[in-house]
Short mmCIF file of C-alpha atoms in Angstrom, two decimals:
data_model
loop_
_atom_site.label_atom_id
_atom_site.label_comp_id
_atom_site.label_asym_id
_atom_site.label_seq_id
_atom_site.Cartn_x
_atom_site.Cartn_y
_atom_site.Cartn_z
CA UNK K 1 -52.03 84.56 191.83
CA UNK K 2 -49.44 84.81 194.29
CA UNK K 3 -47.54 89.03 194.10
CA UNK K 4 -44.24 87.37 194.89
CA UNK K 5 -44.62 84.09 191.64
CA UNK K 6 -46.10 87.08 189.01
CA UNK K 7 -43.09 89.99 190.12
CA UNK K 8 -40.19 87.09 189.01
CA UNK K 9 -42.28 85.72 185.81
CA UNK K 10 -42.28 89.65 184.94
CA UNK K 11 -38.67 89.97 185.52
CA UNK K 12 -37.57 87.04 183.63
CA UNK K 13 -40.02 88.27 181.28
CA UNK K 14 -38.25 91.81 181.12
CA UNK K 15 -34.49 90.30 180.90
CA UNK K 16 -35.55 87.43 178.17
CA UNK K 17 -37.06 90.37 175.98
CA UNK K 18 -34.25 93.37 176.76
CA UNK K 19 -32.06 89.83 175.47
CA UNK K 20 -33.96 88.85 171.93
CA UNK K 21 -34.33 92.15 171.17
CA UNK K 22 -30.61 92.87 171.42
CA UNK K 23 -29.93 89.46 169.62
CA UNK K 24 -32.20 90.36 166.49
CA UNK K 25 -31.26 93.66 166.29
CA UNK K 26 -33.41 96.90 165.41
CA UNK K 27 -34.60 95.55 162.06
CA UNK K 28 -37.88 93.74 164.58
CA UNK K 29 -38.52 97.46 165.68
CA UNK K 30 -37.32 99.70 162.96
CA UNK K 31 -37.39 97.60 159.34
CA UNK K 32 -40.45 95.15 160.45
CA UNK K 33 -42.03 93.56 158.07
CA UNK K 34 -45.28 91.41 157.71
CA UNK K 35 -43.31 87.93 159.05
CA UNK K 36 -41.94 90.05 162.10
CA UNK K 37 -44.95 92.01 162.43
CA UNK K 38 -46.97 88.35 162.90
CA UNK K 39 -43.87 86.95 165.08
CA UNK K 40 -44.21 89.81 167.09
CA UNK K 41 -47.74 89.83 167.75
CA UNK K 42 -46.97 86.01 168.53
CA UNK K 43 -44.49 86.42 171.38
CA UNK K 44 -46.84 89.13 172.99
CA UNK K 45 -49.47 86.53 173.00
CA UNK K 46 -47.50 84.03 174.18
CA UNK K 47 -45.66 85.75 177.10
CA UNK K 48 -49.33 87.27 178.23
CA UNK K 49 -50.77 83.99 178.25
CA UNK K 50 -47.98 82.34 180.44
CA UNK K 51 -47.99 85.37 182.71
CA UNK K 52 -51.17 84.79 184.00
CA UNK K 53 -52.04 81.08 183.62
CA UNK K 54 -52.09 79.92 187.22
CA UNK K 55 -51.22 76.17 185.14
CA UNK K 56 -47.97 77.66 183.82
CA UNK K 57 -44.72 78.52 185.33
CA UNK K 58 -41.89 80.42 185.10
CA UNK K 59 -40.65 76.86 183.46
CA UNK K 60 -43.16 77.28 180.69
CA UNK K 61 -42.36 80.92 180.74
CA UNK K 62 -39.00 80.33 179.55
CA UNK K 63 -39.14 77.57 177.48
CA UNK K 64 -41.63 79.39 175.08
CA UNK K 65 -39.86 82.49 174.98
CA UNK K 66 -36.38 80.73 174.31
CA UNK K 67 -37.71 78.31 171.71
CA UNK K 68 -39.78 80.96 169.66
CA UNK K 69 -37.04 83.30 169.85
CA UNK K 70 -35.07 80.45 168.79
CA UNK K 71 -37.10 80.05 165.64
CA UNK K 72 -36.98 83.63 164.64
CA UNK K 73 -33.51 83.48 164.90
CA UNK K 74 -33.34 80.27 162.46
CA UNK K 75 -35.74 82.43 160.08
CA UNK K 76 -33.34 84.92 160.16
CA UNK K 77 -30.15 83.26 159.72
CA UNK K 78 -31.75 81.22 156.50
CA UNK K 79 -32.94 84.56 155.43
CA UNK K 80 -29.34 85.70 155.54
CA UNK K 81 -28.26 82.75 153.13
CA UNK K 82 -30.41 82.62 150.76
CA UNK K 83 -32.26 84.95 148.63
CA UNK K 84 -35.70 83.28 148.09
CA UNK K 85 -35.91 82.62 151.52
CA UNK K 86 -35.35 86.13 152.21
CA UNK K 87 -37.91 86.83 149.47
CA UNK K 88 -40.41 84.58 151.23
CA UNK K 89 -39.76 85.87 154.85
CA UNK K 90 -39.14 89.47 154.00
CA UNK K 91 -41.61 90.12 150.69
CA UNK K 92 -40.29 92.35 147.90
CA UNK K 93 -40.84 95.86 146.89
CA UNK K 94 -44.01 97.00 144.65
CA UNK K 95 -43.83 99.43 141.86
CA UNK K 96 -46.59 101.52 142.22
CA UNK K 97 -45.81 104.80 140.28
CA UNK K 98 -43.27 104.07 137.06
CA UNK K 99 -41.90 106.33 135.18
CA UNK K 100 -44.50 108.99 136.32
CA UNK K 101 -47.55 106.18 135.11
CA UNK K 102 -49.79 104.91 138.45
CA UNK K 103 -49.73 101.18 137.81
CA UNK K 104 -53.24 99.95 138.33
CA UNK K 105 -52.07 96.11 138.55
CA UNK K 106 -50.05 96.72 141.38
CA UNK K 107 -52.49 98.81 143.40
CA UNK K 108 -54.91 95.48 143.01
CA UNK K 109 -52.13 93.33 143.89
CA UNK K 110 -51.07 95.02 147.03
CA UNK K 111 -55.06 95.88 147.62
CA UNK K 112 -54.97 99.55 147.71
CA UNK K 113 -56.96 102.44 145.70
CA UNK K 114 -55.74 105.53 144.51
CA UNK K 115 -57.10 107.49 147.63
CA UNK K 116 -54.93 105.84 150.10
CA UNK K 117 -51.92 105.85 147.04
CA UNK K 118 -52.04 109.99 147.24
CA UNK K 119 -52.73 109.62 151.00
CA UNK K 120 -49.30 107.84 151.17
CA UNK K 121 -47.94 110.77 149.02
CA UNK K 122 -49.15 113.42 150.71
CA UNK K 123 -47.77 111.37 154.41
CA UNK K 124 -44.37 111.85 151.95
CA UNK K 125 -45.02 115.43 151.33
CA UNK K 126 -46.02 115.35 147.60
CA UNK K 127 -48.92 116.42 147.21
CA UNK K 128 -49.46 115.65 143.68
CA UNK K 129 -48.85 112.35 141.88
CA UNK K 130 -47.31 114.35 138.73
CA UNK K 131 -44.20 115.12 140.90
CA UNK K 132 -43.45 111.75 141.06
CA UNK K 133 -41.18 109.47 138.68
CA UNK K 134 -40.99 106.43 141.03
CA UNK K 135 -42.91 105.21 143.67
CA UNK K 136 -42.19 101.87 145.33
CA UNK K 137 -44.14 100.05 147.93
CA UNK K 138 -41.80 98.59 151.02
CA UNK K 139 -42.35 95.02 152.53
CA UNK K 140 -42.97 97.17 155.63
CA UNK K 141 -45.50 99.08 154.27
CA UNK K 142 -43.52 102.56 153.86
CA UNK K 143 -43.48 104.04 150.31
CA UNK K 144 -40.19 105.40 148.39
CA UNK K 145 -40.53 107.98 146.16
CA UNK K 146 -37.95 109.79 143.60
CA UNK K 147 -39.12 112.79 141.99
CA UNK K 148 -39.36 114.27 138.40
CA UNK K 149 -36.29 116.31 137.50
CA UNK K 150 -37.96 119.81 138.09
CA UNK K 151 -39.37 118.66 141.51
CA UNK K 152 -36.38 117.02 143.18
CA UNK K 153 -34.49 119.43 145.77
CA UNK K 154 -32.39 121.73 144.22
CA UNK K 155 -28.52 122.68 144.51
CA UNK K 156 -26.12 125.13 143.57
CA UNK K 157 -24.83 123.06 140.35
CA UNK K 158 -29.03 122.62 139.22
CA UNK K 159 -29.06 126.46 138.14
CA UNK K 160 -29.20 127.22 135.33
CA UNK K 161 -29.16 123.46 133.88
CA UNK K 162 -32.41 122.22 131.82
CA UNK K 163 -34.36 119.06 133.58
CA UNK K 164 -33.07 116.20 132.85
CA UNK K 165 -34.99 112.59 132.80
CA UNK K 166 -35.15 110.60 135.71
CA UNK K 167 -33.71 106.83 136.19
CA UNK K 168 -34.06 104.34 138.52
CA UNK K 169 -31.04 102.45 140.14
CA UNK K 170 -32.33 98.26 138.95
CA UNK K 171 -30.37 95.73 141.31
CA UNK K 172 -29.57 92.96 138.97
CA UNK K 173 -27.03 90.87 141.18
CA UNK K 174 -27.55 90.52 144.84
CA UNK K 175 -25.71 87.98 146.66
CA UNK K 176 -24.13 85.94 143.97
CA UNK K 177 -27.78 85.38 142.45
CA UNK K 178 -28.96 86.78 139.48
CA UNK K 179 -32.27 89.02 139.67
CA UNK K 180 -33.46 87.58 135.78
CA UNK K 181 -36.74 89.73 135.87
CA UNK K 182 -34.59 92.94 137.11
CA UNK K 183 -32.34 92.15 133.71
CA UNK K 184 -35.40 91.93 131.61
CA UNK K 185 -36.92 95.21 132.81
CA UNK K 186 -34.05 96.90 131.91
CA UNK K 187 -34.42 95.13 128.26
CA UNK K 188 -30.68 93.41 128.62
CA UNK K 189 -29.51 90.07 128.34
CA UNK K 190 -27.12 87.86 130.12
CA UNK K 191 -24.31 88.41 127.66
CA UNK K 192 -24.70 92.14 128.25
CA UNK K 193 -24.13 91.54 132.07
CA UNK K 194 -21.36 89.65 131.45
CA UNK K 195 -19.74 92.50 129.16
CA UNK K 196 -20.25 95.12 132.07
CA UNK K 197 -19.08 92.57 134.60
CA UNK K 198 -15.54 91.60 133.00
CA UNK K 199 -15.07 95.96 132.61
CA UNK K 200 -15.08 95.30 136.81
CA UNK K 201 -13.08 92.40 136.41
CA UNK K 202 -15.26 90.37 137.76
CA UNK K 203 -16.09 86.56 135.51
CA UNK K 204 -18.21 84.97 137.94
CA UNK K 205 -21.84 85.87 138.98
CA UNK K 206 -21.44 84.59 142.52
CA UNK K 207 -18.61 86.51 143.09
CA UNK K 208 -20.82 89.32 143.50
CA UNK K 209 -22.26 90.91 146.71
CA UNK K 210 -24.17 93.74 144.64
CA UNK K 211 -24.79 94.57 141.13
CA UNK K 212 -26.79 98.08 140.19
CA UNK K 213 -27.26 99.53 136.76
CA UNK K 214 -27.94 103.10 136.33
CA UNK K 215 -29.00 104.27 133.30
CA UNK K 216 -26.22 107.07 132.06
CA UNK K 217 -24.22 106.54 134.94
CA UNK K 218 -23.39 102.58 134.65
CA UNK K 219 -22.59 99.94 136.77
CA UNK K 220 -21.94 99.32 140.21
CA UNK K 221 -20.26 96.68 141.34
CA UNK K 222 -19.47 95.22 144.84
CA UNK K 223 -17.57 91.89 145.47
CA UNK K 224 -17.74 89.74 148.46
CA UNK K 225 -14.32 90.37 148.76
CA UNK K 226 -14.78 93.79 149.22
CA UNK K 227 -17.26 93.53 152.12
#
C-alpha cells in the first residue's frame, strides 16, 4: 500500500472522528450504553477495514464514515423525541436491591448471580448488601446505590436524630408521557396524579418535562416551559 494513499486515509480518518465525536457529544464516551457500545465497535470495524483494503479509497472511506455517523445521529435525534424509542435505543434501569430485599428475578433477567451483585458493591465501596436500601442496574452497566439511613454519610444536622426510613425518588412523568408502571409501584392512580399536578398548576400531562414523587417530601414538578 502506497505510505503517501494510507498517511491521508488516516488523516481524514482522524478529522471525520475528532468531528462525530464532537457532534454526538460525550454521552458515546462517558454515558455509553449497549446500542453505542455495538455502534461503536461498528465504526472501528468499518474505518479498519477501509484503511487497509487496497479495493477501497479514501471515497469509500468517507462515505461509510459520513453515512453511519449519519445514522447514529438519526438514532439519536428519534431518541430525543420519543420515549419508547429512547427506551429501545437506550434500555432502562434494573432494580436489583429494593427496599434492602436482593430481587432474584432481576438478577436472572439481567443474567447475573449474587457473586458478581456484591462484586459490583464492593467496586461501590459497600461491602455488605445490608447497607443497602436501593440498588439499580444502569443501561451502561454501572450500578446506583442509596444506602440505609444509619449507613448513608453523615452531617452535622444527623446527630443526634434517630434513623429514619429510606425512599426512593419514582419518575412518573417524563417528557409529557406518563410512566403507568412507575404510578402503580408507588400504589397511586391517575386521579391522584392529577390532584398533585393541579397543586403545581399544571392540567395537562404533556405539559410536563419531569414529574418525581418522593415519599414525605412530595412532588416535583418541571414544565417544558421552564426548561
Amino acid at each position: 500500500m502506497n505510505i503517501f494513499y494510507l498517511t491521508m486515509e488516516l488523516i481524514i480518518a482522524f478529522f471525520l472522528l475528532f468531528i462525530l465525536v464532537k457532534i454526538l457529544g460525550k454521552k458515546i464516551i462517558n454515558q455509553i450504553t449497549p446500542f453505542t457500545f455495538i455502534a461503536a465497535i461498528v465504526l472501528g470495524e468499518l474505518l479498519g477495514n477501509t484503511l487497509y483494503d487496497k479495493k477501497a479509497g479514501i471515497f469509500y472511506l468517507i462515505y461509510s464514515m459520513v453515512l453511519w455517523s449519519l445514522l447514529l445521529l438519526i438514532a439519536e435525534y428519534l431518541g430525543q423525541k420519543s420515549l419508547k424509542l429512547r427506551l429501545l435505543f437506550e434500555g432502562k434501569p434494573s432494580v436489583l436491591i429494593r427496599n434492602g430485599i436482593v430481587n432474584r428475578e432481576q438478577l436472572k433477567k439481567n443474567r447475573m448471580n449474587i457473586n458478581q451483585l456484591q462484586s459490583l458493591l464492593r467496586q461501590s465501596e459497600t461491602f455488605s448488601i445490608r447497607e443497602v436500601a436501593y440498588c439499580y442496574l444502569e443501561a451502561n452497566g454501572a450500578i446506583s446505590i442509596m444506602k440505609k439511613s444509619p449507613y448513608q454519610k453523615t452531617t452535622q444536622e444527623d446527630f443526634h436524630k434517630s434513623p429514619k426510613q429510606v425512599h426512593i425518588p419514582v419518575t412518573i412523568i417524563r417528557d409529557g408521557e406518563l410512566l403507568s408502571d412507575e404510578l402503580g409501584d408507588i400504589g397511586r392512580e391517575e386521579e391522584w396524579l392529577m390532584v398533585q399536578l393541579k397543586i403545581h398548576n399544571v392540567t395537562d400531562v404533556r405539559n410536563v418535562f419531569i414529574a418525581e414523587w418522593l415519599e414525605n417530601d412530595g412532588m416535583f414538578v418541571q414544565t417544558f416551559d421552564e426548561v
